[in-house]
Every structure is written in structure tokens, then in C-alpha cells.
XYZ file of C-alpha atoms in Angstrom:
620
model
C 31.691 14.443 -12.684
C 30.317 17.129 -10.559
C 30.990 21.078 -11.105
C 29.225 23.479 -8.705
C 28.064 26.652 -11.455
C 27.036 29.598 -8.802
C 26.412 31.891 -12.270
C 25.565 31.233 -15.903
C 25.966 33.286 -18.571
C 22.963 35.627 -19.812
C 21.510 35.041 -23.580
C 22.927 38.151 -24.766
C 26.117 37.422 -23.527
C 26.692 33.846 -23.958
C 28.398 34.693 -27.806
C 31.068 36.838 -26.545
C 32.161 35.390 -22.874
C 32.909 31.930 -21.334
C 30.203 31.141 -18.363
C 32.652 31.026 -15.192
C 31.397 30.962 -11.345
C 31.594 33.647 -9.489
C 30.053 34.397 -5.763
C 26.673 35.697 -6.418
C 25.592 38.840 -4.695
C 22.489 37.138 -3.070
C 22.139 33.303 -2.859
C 18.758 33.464 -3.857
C 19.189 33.922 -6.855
C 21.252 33.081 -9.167
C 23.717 36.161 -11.439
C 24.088 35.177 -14.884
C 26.268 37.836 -15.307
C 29.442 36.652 -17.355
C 32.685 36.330 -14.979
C 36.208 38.248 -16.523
C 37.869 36.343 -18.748
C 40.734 34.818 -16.629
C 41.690 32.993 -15.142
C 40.587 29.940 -17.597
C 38.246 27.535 -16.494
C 38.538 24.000 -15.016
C 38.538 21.348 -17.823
C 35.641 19.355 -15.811
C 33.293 23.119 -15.934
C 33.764 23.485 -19.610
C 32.957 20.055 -20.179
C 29.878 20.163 -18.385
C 29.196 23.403 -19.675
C 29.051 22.210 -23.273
C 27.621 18.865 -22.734
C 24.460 21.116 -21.714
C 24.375 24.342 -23.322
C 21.994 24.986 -26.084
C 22.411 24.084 -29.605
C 20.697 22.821 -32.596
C 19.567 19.541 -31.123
C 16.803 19.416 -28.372
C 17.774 21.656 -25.824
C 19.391 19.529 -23.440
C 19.721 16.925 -25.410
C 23.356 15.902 -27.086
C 23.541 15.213 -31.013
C 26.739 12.404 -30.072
C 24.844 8.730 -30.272
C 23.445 7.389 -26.978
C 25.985 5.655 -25.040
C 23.679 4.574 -22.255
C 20.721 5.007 -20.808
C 20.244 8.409 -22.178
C 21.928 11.691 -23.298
C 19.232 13.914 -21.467
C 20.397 16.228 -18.931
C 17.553 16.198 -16.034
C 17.243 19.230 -14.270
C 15.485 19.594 -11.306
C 14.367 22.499 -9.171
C 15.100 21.802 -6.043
C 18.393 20.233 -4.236
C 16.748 18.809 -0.498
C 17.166 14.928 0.476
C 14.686 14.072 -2.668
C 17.077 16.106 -4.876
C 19.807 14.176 -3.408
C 17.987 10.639 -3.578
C 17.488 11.456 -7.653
C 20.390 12.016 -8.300
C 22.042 9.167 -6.551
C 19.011 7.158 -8.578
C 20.213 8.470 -11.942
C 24.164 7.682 -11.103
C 23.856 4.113 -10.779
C 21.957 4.958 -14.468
C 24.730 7.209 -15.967
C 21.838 10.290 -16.249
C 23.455 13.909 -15.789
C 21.545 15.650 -12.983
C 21.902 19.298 -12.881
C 20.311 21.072 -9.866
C 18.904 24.793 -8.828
C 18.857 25.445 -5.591
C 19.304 28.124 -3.563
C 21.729 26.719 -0.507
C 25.146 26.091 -1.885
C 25.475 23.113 0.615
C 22.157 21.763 -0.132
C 21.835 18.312 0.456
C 22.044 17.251 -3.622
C 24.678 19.545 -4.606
C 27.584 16.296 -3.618
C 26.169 14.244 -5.905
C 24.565 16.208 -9.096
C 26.580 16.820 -11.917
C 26.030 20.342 -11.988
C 24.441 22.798 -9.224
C 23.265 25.896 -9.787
C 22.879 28.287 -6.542
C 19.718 30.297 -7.439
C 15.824 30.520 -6.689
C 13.203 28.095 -8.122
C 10.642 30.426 -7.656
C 12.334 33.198 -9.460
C 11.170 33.249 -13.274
C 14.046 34.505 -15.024
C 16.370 32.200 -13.309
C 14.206 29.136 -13.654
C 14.088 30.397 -17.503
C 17.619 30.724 -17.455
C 17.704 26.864 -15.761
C 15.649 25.294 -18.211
C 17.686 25.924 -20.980
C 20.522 23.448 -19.924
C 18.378 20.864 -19.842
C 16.513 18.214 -21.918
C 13.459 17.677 -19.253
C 12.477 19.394 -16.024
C 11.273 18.092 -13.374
C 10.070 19.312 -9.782
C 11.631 18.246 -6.117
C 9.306 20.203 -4.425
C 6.156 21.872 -5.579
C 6.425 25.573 -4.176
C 8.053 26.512 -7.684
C 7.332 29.266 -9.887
C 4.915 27.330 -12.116
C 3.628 30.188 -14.118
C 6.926 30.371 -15.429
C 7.102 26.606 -15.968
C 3.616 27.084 -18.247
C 5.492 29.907 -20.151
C 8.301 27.489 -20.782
C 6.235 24.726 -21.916
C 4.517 27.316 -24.324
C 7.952 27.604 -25.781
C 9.016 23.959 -25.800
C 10.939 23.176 -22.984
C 9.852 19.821 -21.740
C 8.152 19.891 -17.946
C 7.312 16.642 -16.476
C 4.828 16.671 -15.046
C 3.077 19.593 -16.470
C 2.951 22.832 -15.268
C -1.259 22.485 -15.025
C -0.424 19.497 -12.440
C 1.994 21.310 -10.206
C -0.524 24.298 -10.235
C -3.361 22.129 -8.760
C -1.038 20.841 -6.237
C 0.290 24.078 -5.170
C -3.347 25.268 -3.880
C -5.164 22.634 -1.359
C -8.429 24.001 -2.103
C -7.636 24.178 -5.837
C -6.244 20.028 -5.429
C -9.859 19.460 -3.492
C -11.904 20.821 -6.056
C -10.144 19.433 -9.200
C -10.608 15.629 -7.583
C -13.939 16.284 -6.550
C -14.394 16.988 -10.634
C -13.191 13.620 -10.622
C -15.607 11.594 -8.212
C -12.884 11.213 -6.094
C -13.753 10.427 -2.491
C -12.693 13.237 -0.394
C -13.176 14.996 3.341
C -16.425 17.380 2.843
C -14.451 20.553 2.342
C -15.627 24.557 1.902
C -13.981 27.806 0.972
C -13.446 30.448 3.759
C -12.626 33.970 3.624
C -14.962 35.656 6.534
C -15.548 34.846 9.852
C -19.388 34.522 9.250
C -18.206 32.027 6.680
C -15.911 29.677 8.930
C -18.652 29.691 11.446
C -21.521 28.550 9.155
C -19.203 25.487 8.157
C -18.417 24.917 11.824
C -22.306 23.959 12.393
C -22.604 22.713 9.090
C -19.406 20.093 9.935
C -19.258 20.025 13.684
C -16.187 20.393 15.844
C -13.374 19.519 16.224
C -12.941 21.670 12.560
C -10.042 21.345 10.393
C -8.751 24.847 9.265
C -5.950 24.645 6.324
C -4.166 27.396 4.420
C -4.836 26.936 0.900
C -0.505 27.013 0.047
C 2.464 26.546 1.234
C 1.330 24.110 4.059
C 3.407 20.921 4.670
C 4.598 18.843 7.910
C 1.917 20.212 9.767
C 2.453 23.949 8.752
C -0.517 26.037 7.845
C -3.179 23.342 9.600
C -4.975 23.784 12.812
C -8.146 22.634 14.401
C -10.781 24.696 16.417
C -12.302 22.989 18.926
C -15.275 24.716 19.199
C -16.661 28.202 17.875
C -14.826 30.088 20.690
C -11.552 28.717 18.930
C -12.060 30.294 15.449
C -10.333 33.745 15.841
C -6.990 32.457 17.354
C -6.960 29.490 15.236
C -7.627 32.025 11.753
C -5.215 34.384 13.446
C -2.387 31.850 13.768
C -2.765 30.879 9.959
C -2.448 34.026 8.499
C -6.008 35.509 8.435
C -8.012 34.919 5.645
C -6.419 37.139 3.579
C -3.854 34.568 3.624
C -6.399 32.299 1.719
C -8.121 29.454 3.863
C -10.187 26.682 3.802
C -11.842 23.932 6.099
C -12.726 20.276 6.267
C -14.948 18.328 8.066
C -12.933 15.994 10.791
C -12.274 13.035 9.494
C -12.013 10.314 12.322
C -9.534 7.906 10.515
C -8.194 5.004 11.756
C -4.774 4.251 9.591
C -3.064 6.866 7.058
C -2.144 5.173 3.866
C -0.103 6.130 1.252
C 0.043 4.791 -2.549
C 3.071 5.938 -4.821
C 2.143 6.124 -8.393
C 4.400 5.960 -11.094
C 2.867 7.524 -14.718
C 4.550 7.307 -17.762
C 4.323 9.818 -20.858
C 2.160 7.341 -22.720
C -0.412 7.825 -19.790
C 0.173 3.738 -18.476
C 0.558 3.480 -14.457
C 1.976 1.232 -11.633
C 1.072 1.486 -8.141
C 3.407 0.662 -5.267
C 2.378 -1.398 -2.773
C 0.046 0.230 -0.137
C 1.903 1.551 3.030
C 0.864 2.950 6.328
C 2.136 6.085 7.651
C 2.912 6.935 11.313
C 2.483 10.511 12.103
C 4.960 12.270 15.168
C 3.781 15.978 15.510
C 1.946 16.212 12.356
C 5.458 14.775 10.615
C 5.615 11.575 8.804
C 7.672 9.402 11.267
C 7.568 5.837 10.468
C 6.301 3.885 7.240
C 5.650 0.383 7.392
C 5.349 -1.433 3.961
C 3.072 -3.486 3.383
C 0.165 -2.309 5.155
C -1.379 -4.212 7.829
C -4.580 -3.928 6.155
C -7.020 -6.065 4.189
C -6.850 -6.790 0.858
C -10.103 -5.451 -0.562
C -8.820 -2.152 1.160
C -5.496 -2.419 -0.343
C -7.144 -2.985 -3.872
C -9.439 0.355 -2.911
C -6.531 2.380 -2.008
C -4.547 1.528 -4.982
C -7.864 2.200 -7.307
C -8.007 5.514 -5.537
C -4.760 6.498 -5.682
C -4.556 5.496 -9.561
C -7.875 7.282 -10.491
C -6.602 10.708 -8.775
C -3.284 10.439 -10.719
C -5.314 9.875 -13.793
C -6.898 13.217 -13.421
C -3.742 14.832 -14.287
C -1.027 15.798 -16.492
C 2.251 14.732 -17.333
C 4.908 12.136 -16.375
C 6.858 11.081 -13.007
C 6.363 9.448 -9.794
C 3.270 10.448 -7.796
C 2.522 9.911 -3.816
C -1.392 10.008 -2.436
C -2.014 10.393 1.092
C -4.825 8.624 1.907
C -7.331 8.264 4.844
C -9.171 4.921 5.729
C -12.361 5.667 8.037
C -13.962 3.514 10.128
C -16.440 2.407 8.112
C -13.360 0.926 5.485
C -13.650 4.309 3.418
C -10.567 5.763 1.548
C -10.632 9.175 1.533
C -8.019 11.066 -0.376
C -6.200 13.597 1.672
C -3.712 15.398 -0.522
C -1.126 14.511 -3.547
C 2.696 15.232 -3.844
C 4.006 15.526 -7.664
C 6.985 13.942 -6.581
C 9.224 11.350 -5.042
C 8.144 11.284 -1.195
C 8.961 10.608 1.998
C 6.902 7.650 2.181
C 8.183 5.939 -0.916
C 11.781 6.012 0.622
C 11.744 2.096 1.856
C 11.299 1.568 -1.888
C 15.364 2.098 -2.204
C 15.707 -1.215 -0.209
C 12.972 -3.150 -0.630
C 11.561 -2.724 -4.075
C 13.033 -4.213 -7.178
C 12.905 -0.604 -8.474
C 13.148 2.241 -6.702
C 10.987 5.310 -6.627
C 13.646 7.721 -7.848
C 14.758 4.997 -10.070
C 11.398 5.217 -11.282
C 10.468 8.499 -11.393
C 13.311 9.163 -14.059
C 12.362 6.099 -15.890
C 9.014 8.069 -16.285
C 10.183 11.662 -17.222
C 12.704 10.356 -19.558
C 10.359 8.010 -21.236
C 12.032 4.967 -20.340
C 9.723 1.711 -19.464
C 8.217 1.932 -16.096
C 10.025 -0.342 -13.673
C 8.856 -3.190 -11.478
C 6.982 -1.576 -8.029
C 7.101 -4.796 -6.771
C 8.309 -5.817 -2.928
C 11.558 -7.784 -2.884
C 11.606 -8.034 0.557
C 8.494 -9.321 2.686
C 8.839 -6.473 4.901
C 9.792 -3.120 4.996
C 9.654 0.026 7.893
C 11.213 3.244 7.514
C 11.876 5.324 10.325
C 12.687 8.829 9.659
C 15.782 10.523 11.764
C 13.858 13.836 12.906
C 16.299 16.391 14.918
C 15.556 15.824 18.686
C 17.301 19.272 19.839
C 19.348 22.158 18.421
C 23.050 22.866 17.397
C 25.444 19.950 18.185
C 23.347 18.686 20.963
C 21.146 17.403 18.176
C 23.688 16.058 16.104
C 25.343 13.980 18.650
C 21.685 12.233 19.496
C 21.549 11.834 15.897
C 24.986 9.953 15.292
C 24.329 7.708 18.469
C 20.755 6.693 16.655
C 23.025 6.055 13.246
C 25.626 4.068 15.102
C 22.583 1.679 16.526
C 21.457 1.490 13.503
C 24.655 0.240 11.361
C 24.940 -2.882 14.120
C 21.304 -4.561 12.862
C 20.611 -6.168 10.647
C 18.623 -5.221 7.344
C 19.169 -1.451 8.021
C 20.595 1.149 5.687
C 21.361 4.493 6.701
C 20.124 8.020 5.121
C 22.013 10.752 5.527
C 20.793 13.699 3.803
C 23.970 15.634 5.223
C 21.938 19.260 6.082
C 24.034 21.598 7.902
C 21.820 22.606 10.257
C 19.715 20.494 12.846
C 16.443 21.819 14.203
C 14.070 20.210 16.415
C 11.528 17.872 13.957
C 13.394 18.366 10.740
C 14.338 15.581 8.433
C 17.507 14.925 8.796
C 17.853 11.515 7.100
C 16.040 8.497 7.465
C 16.462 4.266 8.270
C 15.255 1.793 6.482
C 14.734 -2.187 7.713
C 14.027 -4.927 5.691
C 13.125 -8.370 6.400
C 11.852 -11.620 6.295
C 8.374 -10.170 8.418
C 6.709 -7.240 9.891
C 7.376 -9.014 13.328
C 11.138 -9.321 12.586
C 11.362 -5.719 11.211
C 9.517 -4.205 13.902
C 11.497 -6.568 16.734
C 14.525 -4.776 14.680
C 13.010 -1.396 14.793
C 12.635 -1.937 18.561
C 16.170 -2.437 19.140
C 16.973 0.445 16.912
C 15.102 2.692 19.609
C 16.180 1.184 22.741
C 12.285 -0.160 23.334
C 11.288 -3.144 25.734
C 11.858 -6.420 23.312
C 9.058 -6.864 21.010
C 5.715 -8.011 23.320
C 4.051 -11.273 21.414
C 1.198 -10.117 22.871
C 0.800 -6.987 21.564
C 1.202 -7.527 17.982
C -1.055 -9.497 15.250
C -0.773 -13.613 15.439
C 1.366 -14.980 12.635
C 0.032 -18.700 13.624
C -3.874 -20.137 15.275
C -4.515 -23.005 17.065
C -8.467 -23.366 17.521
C -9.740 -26.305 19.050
C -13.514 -27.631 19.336
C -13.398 -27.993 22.687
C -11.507 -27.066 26.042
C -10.958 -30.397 26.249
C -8.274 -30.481 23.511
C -6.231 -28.188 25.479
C -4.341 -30.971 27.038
C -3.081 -32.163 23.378
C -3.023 -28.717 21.842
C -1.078 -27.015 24.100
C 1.928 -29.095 23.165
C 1.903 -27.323 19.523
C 1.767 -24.072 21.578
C 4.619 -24.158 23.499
C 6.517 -24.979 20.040
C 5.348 -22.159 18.866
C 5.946 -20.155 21.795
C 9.878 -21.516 21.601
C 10.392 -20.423 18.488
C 8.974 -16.710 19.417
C 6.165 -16.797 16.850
C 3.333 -14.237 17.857
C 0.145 -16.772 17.643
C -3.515 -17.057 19.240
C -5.219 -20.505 20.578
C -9.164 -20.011 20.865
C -11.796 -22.554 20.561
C -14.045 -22.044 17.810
C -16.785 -25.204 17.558
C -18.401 -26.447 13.956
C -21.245 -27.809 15.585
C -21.844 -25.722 18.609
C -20.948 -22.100 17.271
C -20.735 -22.194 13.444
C -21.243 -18.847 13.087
C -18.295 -18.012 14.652
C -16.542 -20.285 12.748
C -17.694 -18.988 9.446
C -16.286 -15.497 10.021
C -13.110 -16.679 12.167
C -12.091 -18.619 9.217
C -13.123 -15.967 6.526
C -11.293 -13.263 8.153
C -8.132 -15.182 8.622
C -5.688 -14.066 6.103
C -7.136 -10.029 6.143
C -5.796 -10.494 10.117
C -2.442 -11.621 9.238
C -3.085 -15.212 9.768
C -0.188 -17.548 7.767
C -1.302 -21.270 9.143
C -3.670 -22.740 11.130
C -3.591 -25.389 13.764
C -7.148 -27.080 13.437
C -8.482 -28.915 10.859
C -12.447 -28.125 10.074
C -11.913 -24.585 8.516
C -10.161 -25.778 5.678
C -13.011 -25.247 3.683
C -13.526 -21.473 4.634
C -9.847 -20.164 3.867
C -6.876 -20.038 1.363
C -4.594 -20.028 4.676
C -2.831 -23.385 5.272
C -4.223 -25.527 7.867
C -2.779 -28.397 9.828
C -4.857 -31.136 11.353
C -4.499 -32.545 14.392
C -6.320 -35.752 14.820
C -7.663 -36.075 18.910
C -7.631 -39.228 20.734
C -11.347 -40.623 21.584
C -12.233 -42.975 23.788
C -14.319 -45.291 22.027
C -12.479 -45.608 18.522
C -8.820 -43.939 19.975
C -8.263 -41.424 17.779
C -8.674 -43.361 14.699
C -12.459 -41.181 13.527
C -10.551 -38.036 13.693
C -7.578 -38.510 11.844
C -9.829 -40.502 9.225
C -11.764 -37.302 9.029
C -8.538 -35.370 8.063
C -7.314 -37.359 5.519
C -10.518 -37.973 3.694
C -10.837 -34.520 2.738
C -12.301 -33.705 -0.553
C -10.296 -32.653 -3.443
C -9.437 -28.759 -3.505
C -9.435 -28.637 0.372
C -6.110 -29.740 1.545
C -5.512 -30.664 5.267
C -2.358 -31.661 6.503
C -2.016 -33.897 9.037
C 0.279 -35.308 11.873
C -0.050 -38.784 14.210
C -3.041 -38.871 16.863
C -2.543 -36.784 19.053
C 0.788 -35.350 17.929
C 0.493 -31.629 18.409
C 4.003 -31.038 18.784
C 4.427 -32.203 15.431
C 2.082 -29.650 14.198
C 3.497 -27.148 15.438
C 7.166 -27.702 13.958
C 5.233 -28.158 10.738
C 3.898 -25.024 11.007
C 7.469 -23.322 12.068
C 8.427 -25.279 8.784
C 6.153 -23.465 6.877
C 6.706 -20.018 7.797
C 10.093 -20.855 7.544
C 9.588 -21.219 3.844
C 10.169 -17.196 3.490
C 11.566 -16.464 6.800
C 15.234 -16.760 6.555
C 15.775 -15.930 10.177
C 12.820 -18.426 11.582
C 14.666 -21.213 9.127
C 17.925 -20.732 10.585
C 16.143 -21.344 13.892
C 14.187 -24.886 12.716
C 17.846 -25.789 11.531
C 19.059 -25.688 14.600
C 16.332 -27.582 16.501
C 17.105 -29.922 14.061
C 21.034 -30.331 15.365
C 19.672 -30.035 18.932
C 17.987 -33.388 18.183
C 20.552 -34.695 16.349
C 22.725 -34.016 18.917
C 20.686 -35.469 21.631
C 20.267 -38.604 19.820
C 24.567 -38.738 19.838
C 24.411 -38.263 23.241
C 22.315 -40.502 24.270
C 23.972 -43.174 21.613
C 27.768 -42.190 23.602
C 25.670 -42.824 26.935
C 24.241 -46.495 26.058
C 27.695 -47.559 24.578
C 29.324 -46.616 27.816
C 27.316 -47.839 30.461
C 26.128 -51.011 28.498
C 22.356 -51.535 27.543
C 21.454 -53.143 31.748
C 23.581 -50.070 33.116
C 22.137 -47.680 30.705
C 18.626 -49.011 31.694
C 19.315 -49.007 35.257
C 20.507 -45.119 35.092
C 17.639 -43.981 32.618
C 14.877 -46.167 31.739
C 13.671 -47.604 35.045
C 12.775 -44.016 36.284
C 10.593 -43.782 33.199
């Protein structure tokens, strides 16, 4: 049930008039002026109406027994694409969403159960708000959240807490309170002169990172100054300093991570898996999950990301940028108190979901499972490429791509206005591998098919020698049929071991998932196939000895002397294991032999074994 409320009735009024829409004189905020008494109102308002309005119970909360998940009305300030995502989250659960927003066509308002057109940074409105609802909770953080303290001073149930959202609002304010912390951060400094912003400019160096202390987002309210000559314009463009500013040193990063954080009102976390973030314009553009980055790093981003979340109050899903250096630092770059653009694979490819989750957490429901269903997940985010309906025709050709391949699911967030860079919806693939996902993506986009070359091996094959080529190479043109990305190097026990040591150590962090090659077994957790090399003075039979007398705990598998080919279907076979596509593939090699063997079979049984040998075995 879903009724649109443009007005609500004031507390003085509410005893003697019904609360009926009317237009509101400015859509900013919302009249709670009561509407004349007729006509009478739909059944559906009046039932929503008094299903939320105050009374003796928990404000918000109905007296009637649960019949679900939950008899708390959620209200949210703010109705964008999160709004929307939230509220299709708590559907599925049966939790009554009410919304206030300004825009009556806002992107949530087709699928809360009640809207309310009005200002979330007005106080009396977001005071009027609150009262229809059990818990509030934030879509965005430029709220009022003065008002939201006042409100918790009398009761009314914020998650999270208005303290949180008032660190969040001010950068500065966010840097300082996780510097408290022992957080690791970008060296940062307060400006508010120009003598000021050019003693951090030699204290930091150049390129400097300027950044308005609020209201900064997508890009908005950061800029860099090259060099001192830079500083007026770039202070000028931002506001001044009256506008309140502050710097950071340059951080020279090599990935952007992000960690979502999910925090429950007992205080308990979970972290969802670490993803990268791919930056178009200074806009989030693509998010791959998992990220293609070791797992020490992983396990410091997530330790980050948890200890920041720590710092502060209240319950609901949390997302932390983060920054990993060159050296393998993580440095924090800034928190969200919300659901966020780079948790939004988590709809597909997470057993639950980070709206899901974030109303598990406000409501005080048990945290879900963050866990990956799918191997691999990348969202791509549908930003408007021109104006007007120019824009939404590139748009709908992108979406029409994208419901012909497979794994995708389509975002509309259903805006009625397309500008160049704005969200506009996003596209999320899932698969068996970051290879498939990002061959899918590739498609998607109309981009040259996926180059082997170009992306991390799935598969080695390392040899001892050059010598082994001419047996090797057999398992690499397997490979190469079956259009897994691999590497072939030679890395020698006895001549470099060294570079065996750290070839085999590093394996898994690079993405490695088997290995060809039988004498780093004993350095990695990555499954390796041996492949025993024919000798001259004992054929063969010293090598594959050597493979199957392996100790216990270090288990080699092994093929015939000199049967490379054979190692490398085994290895297809294995990657197979959880790579549906890939094992639809291995099937069918499978029936290509099988039917070859018919074939042959018809062929013998036709000609007659002397005809048969005359036609085909003689020339062998």
C-alpha cells in the first residue's frame, strides 16, 4: 500500500480535523496545515494514516501483535535511488517505509508506503516527520541534525545517532574525530587565510588537496592546486574560506577500496567483503567485488574500516572509503552513514543485501550474512552521457545491452531529469569469475573482447628449464583453447631458488588458482599439477617418481610422462569446479571426443580394418 501525504496535520490541530493532502505552497517544505473537511478521504490514506499516527504505544510503533517482521514504521529522510533501494529492501520484509522528501517524483516515492513532500533540513518539518514513525533513519547526510539531537532528547529513536551524522556532515570535523581514534588518515590541516593554505602547501608539497569542510560529494567542493600560484583560483572556486576549508597532503594511491559495515544496536559488526572502486570524473563509476588485492590487505582494510565505525554512535549500515598507498598503507578517506553506492552489487551477489541489512540493524533485527554468493561481482553505474532526451535515449540503448547478458540486473532509479554525470541507475554482473564478469562488462560497453593478455593469470605453467617447452607447451595451448588468462615462465629450484621462493609465495595474493609444475608445492596453498619430463638416461621414470613420492601435507598431482595435455584439462577441471560457464565448456570437449571416437568407430566398420588402415594408418 502506498499513499503519497503532500501535508500532515499540525499538533494543535490533529484533535479537531482529519490530515488530507493538499498541494503545498512550496515543495520544500512540507504544510501541515489541516485540508477542509470534504471531500472524505481515500480508505488506503486513512489507513495509513492511523497505522502511524501517535498514540499511547511507542510512537511509531502499533499496539496490534507482530504479524511479521515488525510493526515499526521506518522513516527516512531522504527519497533518492538509496531511498528507493530501502524501501524495495523492506517490501520483500513487509516493513512500512514512509519517506520525506522534497521532489514529489523522487525516485522512492513508487515504492514507500507513505511520502511526504517536504524538506529534511527544515526542523519543524523533520519534527513533524518523526512523529509517524517508530525509528529514523538517514538517506543522505546533509539533514538537519541539530534537530535530530533535539528529537533524540525527547525520545524519538535516530539510528544512527544524531552525534554520528554530525561528524560526518563536516570533513574536517570526520578527520579529526578518527584521528582521536588512531585511525590512519591523509596528514590534514585547517585553513581559513591565505597565509595559512600557503604554509601547508610547503609543509605538504604540491599537488595540494583543497576540500570544503560540507556539503562536498561526487567531486563537489574538492580541488587541487598545483603549485602556490594556484591557491587563489582554486580557494576562489570553493567558496572562499569563509565557506570553511581544509587541505590534505596528496595522497599517491594506487587502488580505492571500499568496506561496508553493518553495526547493530548491541554495538556487534560485520564487514562486507572488500571492493575496489573505479573513479570517472571524481564519480564512483565501476565497483568490482572482490578486490583484486591481497589478503593481508583485505584483512587491513576490513580492520580499518571496522575500527572507524567503532568510533561512533548508533545503528545501520556504514560505507568507508579507503585509500591503499604504495607502500600497502590503508588510509581512510571519508565515511557515509548510510547505504552506498558501492555496496549496490550486494543486491545480487550477497546472501544479504545492504539495504536488507541496514534495516535489520536499525530495527534491531540480527545482522545478516555479508557473505559473497557469487564469486564475482562488478557494478557499473549508468551516469547521464548528455542532456534532455538525447541522454535518455543513450541511456535506454545501454539498458537494452544490458538485459541480453547474462548475470546482469538492471537499476533504474527512474529520475526525471538526466544531466551529464548524474546517477541515473546502475548494472550489476555476477559470475562465476572476475574474468567472466569483466569479459561480460566488456560486451555491455561495446569494448574490444576481453585481451588475455591484459588481465591477471587464472592458471601457471613454470618449467625448470627452456628445454621443457617442447612438452609444456602442449598444456598451454589447452589452456589457451579454453580462453583461460594464464602465464608460462621458467622458474629453476636449483639454479634460481630465490625466485622460486617468492614466485611461489606470492601466488595466490596474484590471483593464481593452479599451477602447472610440480617443485613449489611446498611453498603454496594453490593446487599444483605435476608433470613428470622425459630423460634420457632413466626416460622419464626419476621425475614422475619424484612427484608421487611427495611427503604427506604436500599434495602433487600428477599425469603420465610427459603428458602435458593432460595437465592442462586437469587444470580446466579444476577451475571448472566453481566456474559454471568453464564446466559447460570441459563438457563439451568431452562430447567432442566422444564423438570423434564414433566417428572413427562408423569409419573402421565401413571400410573394413585393411581399408581403414590403408586410408588412415599408413600415413601415420
Amino acid at each position: 500500500m502506498h499513499s503519497r501525504l503532500l501535508s500532515a496535520p499540525s499538533h494543535a490541530s490533529a484533535a479537531s480535523s482529519s490530515p488530507l493532502p493538499f498541494a503545498a505552497a512550496h515543495p520544500c517544505r512540507a504544510s501541515w496545515t489541516p485540508r477542509p473537511t470534504s471531500p472524505p478521504p481515500p480508505l488506503s490514506l486513512l489507513r495509513a494514516t492511523a497505522s502511524m499516527h501517535p498514540s499511547p504505544p511507542p510512537e511509531g510503533h502499533s499496539d496490534q501483535p507482530v504479524h511479521g517482521v515488525t510493526n515499526t514504521v521506518v522513516g527516512v529522510l531522504g527519497g533518492g535511488q538509496l531511498g528507493k533501494m530501502l524501501c524495495q529492501a523492506a517490501s520483500q520484509m513487509g516493513v512500512r517505509m514512509a519517506i520525506l522528501d522534497p521532489l514529489e517524483d523522487c525516485p522512492a516515492s513508487s515504492v514507500c508506503h507513505e511520502h511526504v513532500v517536504g524538506s529534511f533540513n527544515d526542523g519543524a518539518t523533520v519534527s513533524e516527520f518523526a512523529k509517524r514513525c517508530g525509528v529514523l533513519t538517514v538517506e543522505i547526510e546533509h539533514v538537519d541534525a541539530v534537530t535530530l539531537e533535539k528529537l533524540e532528547k525527547q525520545g524519538i529513536d535516530c539510528e544512527p545517532k544524531a552525534s554520528t551524522i554530525m561528524i560526518i556532515q563536516d570533513k574536517y570535523r570526520q578527520k579529526t574525530h578518527f584521528s582521536k581514534f588512531g585511525i590512519p588518515l591523509p596528514d590534514f590541516v585547517e585553513v581559513d587565510t591565505l597565509s595559512s593554505i600557503e604554509k601547508a602547501g610547503e609543509m605538504f608539497g604540491y599537488p595540494l588537496m583543497v576540500k570544503s569542510k560540507r556539503l562536498a560529494y561526487d567531486g563537489r567542493g574538492n580541488a587541487v592546486a598545483h603549485d602556490k600560484k594556484e591557491l587563489s583560483s582554486v580557494v576562489a572556486s570553493l567558496g572562499g574560506f569563509e565557506h570553511g576549508l581544509y587541505v590534505e597532503r596528496w595522497t599517491s594511491f594506487v587502488k580505492e577500496l571500499s568496506v561496508i559495515v553493518a553495526r547493530s544496536r548491541d554495538g556487534s559488526t560485520v564487514c562486507y567483503p572488500v571492493v575496489e572502486t573505479i573513479h570517472k570524473d571524481n564519480i564512483c563509476h565501476v565497483v568490482e567485488a572482490p578486490a583484486e588485492v591481497p589478503d593481508k590487505i583485505k584483512k587491513l582494510a576490513t580492520n580499518v574500516a571496522e575500527k572507524a565505525i567503532k568510533s561512533l554512535e548508533g545503528a545501520g549500515v556504514f560505507a568507508v572509503e579507503l585509500f591503499l598507498t604504495q607502500d600497502n598503507q590503508v588510509l581512510l578517506n571519508e565515511v557515509a552513514p548510510r547505504p552506498h553506492n558501492s555496496g549496490h552489487h550486494t543486491i545480487e551477489s550477497c546472501y544479504t543485501s545492504q539495504y536488507e541489512q541496514h534495516l535489520r540493524a536499525i530495527l534491531g533485527l540480527p545482522l545478516g550474512d555479508p557473505s559473497m554468493k557469487a564469486p564475482a561481482s562488478i557494478m557499473y553505474n549508468i551516469l547521464g552521457e548528455d542532456e534532455g532526451e538525447a541522454g535518455f535515449t543513450q541511456a535506454h540503448q545501454l539498458i537494452e545491452r544490458a538485459l541480453d547478458i547474462s548475470g546482469a540486473s538492471v537499476h533504474w532509479y527512474a529520475k526525471p531529469e538526466i544531466r551529464k554525470q548524474r546517477k541515473m541507475g546502475h548494472i550489476t554482473i555476477v559470475g562465476p569469475s572476475k574474468y567472466s564478469v569483466k569479459a561480460r562488462l566488456d560486451k555491455l560497453l561495446q569494448r574490444d573482447a576481453y585481451d588475455t593478455k591484459k588481465v591477471k593469470p587464472r592458471a601457471a605453467i613454470i618449467m625448470g628449464s627452456d628445454s621443457d617447452l617442447p612438452v609444456m607447451k602442449d598444456a598451454a595451448v589447452v589452456l589457451k583453447k579454453f580462453n583461460i588468462p594464464f602465464e608460462l615462465t621458467i622458474v629453476s629450484a636449483h639454479r634460481t631458488p630465490e625466485r622460486m621462493y617468492h614466485y611461489a609465495l606470492s601466488a595466490k595474493e596474484r590471483g593464481l588458482e593452479v599451477i602447472i609444475a610440480g617443485m613449489v608445492a611446498s611453498l603454496t596453498s594453490v593446487p599444483v599439477i605435476g608433470v613428470p619430463i622425459m630423460t634420457s638416461s632413466l626416460h622419464g621414470t626419476d621425475s614422475l617418481l619424484s612427484i608421487v613420492q611427495m611427503p604427506k601435507g604436500i599434495p602433487v598431482a600428477t599425469v603420465a610422462i610427459g603428458n602435458a595435455e593432460n595437465a592442462g584439462l586437469l587444470a580446466v577441471r579444476m577451475l571448472a569446479s566453481r566456474d559454471p560457464e568453464l564446466g559447460d565448456k570441459a563438457t563439451e570437449y568431452q562430447h567432442d571426443l566422444r564423438d570423434m571416437v564414433l566417428e572413427k568407430a562408423k569409419r573402421l566398420e565401413e571400410l573394413g580394418w585393411e581399408g581403414y588402415t590403408e586410408l588412415y594408418l599408413k600415413k601415420h
